XYZ file of N, CA, C and O in Angstrom:
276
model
N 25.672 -118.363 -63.504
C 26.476 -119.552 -63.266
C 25.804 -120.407 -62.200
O 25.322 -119.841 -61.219
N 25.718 -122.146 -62.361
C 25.202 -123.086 -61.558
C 25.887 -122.835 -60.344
O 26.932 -122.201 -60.489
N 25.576 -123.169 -59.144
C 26.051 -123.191 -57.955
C 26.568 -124.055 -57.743
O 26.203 -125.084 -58.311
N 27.856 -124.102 -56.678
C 28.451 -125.759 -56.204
C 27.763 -126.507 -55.413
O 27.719 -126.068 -54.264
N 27.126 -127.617 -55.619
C 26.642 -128.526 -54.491
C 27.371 -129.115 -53.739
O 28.353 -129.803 -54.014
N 26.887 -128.853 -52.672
C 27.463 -129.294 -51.649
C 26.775 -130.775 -51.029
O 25.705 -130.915 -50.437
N 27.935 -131.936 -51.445
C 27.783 -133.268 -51.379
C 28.505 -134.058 -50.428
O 29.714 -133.946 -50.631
N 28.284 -134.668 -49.651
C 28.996 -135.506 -48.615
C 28.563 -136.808 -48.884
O 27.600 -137.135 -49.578
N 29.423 -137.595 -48.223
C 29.254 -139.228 -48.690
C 29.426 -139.452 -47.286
O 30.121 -138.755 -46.547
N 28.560 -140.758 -46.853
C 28.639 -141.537 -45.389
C 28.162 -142.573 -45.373
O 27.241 -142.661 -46.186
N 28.408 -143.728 -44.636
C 28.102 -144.907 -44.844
C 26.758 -145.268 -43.409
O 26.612 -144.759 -42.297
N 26.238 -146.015 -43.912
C 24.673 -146.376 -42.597
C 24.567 -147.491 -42.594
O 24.241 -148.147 -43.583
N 24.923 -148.135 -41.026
C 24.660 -149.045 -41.141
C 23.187 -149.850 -40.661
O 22.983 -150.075 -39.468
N 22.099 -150.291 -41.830
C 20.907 -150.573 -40.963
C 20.788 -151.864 -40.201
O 19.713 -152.311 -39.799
N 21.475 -152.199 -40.100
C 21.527 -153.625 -39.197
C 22.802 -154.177 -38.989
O 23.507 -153.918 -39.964
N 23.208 -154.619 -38.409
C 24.742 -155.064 -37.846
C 25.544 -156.036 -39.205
O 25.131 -157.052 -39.765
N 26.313 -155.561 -39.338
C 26.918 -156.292 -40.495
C 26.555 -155.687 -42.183
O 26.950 -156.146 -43.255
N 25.782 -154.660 -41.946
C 25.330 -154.324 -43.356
C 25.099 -152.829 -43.648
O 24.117 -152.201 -43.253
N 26.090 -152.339 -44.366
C 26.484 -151.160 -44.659
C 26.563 -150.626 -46.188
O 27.303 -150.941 -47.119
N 25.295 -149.506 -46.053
C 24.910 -148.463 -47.210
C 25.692 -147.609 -46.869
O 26.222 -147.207 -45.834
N 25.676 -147.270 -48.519
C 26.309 -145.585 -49.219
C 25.463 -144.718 -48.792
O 24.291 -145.054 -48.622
N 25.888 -143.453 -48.539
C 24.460 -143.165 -48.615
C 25.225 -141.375 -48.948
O 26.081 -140.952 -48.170
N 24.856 -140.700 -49.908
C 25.193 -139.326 -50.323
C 24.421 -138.087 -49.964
O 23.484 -137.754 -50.689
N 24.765 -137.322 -48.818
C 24.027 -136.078 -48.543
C 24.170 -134.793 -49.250
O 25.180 -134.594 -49.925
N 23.204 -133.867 -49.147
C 23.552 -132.908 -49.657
C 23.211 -131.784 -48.556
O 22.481 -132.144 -47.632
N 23.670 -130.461 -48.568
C 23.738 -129.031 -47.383
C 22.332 -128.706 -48.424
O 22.134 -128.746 -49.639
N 21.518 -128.374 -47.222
C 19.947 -127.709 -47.875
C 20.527 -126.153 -47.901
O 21.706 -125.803 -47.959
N 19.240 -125.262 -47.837
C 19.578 -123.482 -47.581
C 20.493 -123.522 -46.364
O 21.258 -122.558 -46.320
N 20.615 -124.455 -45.298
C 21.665 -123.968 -44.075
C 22.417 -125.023 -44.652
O 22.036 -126.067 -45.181
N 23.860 -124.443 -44.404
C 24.630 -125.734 -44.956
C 24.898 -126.815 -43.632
O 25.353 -127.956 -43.554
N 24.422 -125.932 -42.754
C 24.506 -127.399 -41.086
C 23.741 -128.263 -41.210
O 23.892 -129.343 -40.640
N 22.488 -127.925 -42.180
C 21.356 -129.055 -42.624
C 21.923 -129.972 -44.241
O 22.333 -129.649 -45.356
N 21.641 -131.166 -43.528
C 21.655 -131.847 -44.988
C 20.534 -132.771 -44.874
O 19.875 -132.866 -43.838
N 20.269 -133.576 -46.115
C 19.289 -134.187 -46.231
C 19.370 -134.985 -47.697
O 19.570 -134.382 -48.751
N 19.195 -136.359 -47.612
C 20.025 -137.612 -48.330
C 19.462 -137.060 -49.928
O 18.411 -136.565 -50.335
N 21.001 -137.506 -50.667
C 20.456 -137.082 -52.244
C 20.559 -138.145 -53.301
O 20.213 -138.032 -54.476
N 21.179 -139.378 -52.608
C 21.147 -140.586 -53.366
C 21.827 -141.403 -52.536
O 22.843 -141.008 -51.965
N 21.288 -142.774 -52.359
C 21.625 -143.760 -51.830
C 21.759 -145.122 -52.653
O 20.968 -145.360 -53.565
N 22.976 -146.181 -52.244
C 22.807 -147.260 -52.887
C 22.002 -147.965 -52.028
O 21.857 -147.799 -50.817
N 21.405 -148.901 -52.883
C 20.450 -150.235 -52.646
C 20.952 -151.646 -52.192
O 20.170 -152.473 -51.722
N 21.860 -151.809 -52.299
C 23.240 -152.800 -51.966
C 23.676 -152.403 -50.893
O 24.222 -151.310 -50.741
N 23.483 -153.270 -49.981
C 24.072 -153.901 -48.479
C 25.531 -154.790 -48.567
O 25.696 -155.951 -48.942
N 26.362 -153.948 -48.153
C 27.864 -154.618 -48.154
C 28.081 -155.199 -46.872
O 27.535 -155.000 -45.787
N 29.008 -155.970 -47.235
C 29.742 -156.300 -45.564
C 30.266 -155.875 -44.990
O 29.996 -156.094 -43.809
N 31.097 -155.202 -45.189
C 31.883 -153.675 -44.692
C 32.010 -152.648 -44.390
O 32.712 -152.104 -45.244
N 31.733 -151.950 -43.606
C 32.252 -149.910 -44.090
C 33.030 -149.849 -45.109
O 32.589 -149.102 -45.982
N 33.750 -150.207 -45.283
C 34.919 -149.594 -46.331
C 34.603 -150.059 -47.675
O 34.833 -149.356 -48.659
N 33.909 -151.605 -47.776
C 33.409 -152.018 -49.033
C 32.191 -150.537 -49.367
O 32.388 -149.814 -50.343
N 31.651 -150.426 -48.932
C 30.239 -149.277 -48.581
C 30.873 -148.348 -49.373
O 30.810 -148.155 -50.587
N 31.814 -147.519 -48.045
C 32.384 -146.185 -48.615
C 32.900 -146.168 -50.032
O 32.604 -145.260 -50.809
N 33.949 -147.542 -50.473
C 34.384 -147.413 -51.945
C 33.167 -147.022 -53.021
O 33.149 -146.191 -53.929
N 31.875 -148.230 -52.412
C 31.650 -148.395 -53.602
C 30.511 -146.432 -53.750
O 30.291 -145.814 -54.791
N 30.123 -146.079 -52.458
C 30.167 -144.433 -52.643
C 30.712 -143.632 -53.335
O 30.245 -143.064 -54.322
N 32.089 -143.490 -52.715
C 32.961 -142.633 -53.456
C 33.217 -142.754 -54.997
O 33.678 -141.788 -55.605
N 32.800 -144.431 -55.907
C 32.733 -144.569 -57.222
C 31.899 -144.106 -57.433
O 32.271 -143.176 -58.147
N 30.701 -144.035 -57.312
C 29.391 -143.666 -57.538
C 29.221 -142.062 -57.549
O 28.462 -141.602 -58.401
N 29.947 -141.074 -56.562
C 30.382 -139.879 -56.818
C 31.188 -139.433 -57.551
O 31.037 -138.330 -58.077
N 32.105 -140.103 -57.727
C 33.437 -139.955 -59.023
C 32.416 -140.275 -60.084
O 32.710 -139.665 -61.112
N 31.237 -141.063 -60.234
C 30.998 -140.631 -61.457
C 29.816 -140.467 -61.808
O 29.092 -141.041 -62.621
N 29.591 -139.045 -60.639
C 28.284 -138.173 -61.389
C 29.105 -136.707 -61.324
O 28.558 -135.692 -61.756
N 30.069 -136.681 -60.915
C 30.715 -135.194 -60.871
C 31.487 -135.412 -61.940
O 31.893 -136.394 -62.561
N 31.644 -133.572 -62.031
C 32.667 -133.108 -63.384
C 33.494 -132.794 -62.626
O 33.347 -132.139 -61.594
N 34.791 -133.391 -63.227
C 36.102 -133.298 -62.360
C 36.682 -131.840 -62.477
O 37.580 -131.436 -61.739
N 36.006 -130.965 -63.619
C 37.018 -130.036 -63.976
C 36.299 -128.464 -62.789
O 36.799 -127.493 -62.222
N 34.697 -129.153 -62.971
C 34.081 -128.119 -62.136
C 33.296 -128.447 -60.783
O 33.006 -127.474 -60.088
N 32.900 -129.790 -60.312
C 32.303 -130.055 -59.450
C 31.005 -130.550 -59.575
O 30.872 -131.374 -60.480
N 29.951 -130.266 -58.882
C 28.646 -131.009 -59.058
C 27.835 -129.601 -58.887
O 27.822 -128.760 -57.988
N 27.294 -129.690 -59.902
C 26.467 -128.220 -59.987
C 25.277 -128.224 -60.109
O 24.815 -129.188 -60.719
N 24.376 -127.244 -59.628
C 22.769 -127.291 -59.491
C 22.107 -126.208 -59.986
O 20.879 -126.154 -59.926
């Protein structure tokens, strides 16, 4: 059986006013992560950011089992 990945979502902001998605994942230590997809689109917001993240995770995961590797 695939393993559960372990995925976190956080927003970065690289310059004042402009805020990426940005999706981590837990390497072999799960205290380590290290980025597993990011959007390319600079929002105006955190929260514009985070939504448009959290869509972007809603739809690469299987709702019934998770995100598996």
């Amino acid at each position: 059986m695939d393993f559960l990945r372990q995925i976190a979502l956080t927003v970065d902001e690289q310059e004042p006013g402009h805020f990426y998605w940005v999706l981590i994942e837990a390497k072999d230590d799960a205290r380590v992560y290290g980025e597993f997809m990011a959007g390319n689109t600079a929002y105006g917001t955190y929260m514009e950011a985070l939504e448009a993240g959290f869509a972007e995770l809603r739809r690469i995961v299987n709702w019934r089992n998770g995100l598996r590797g």
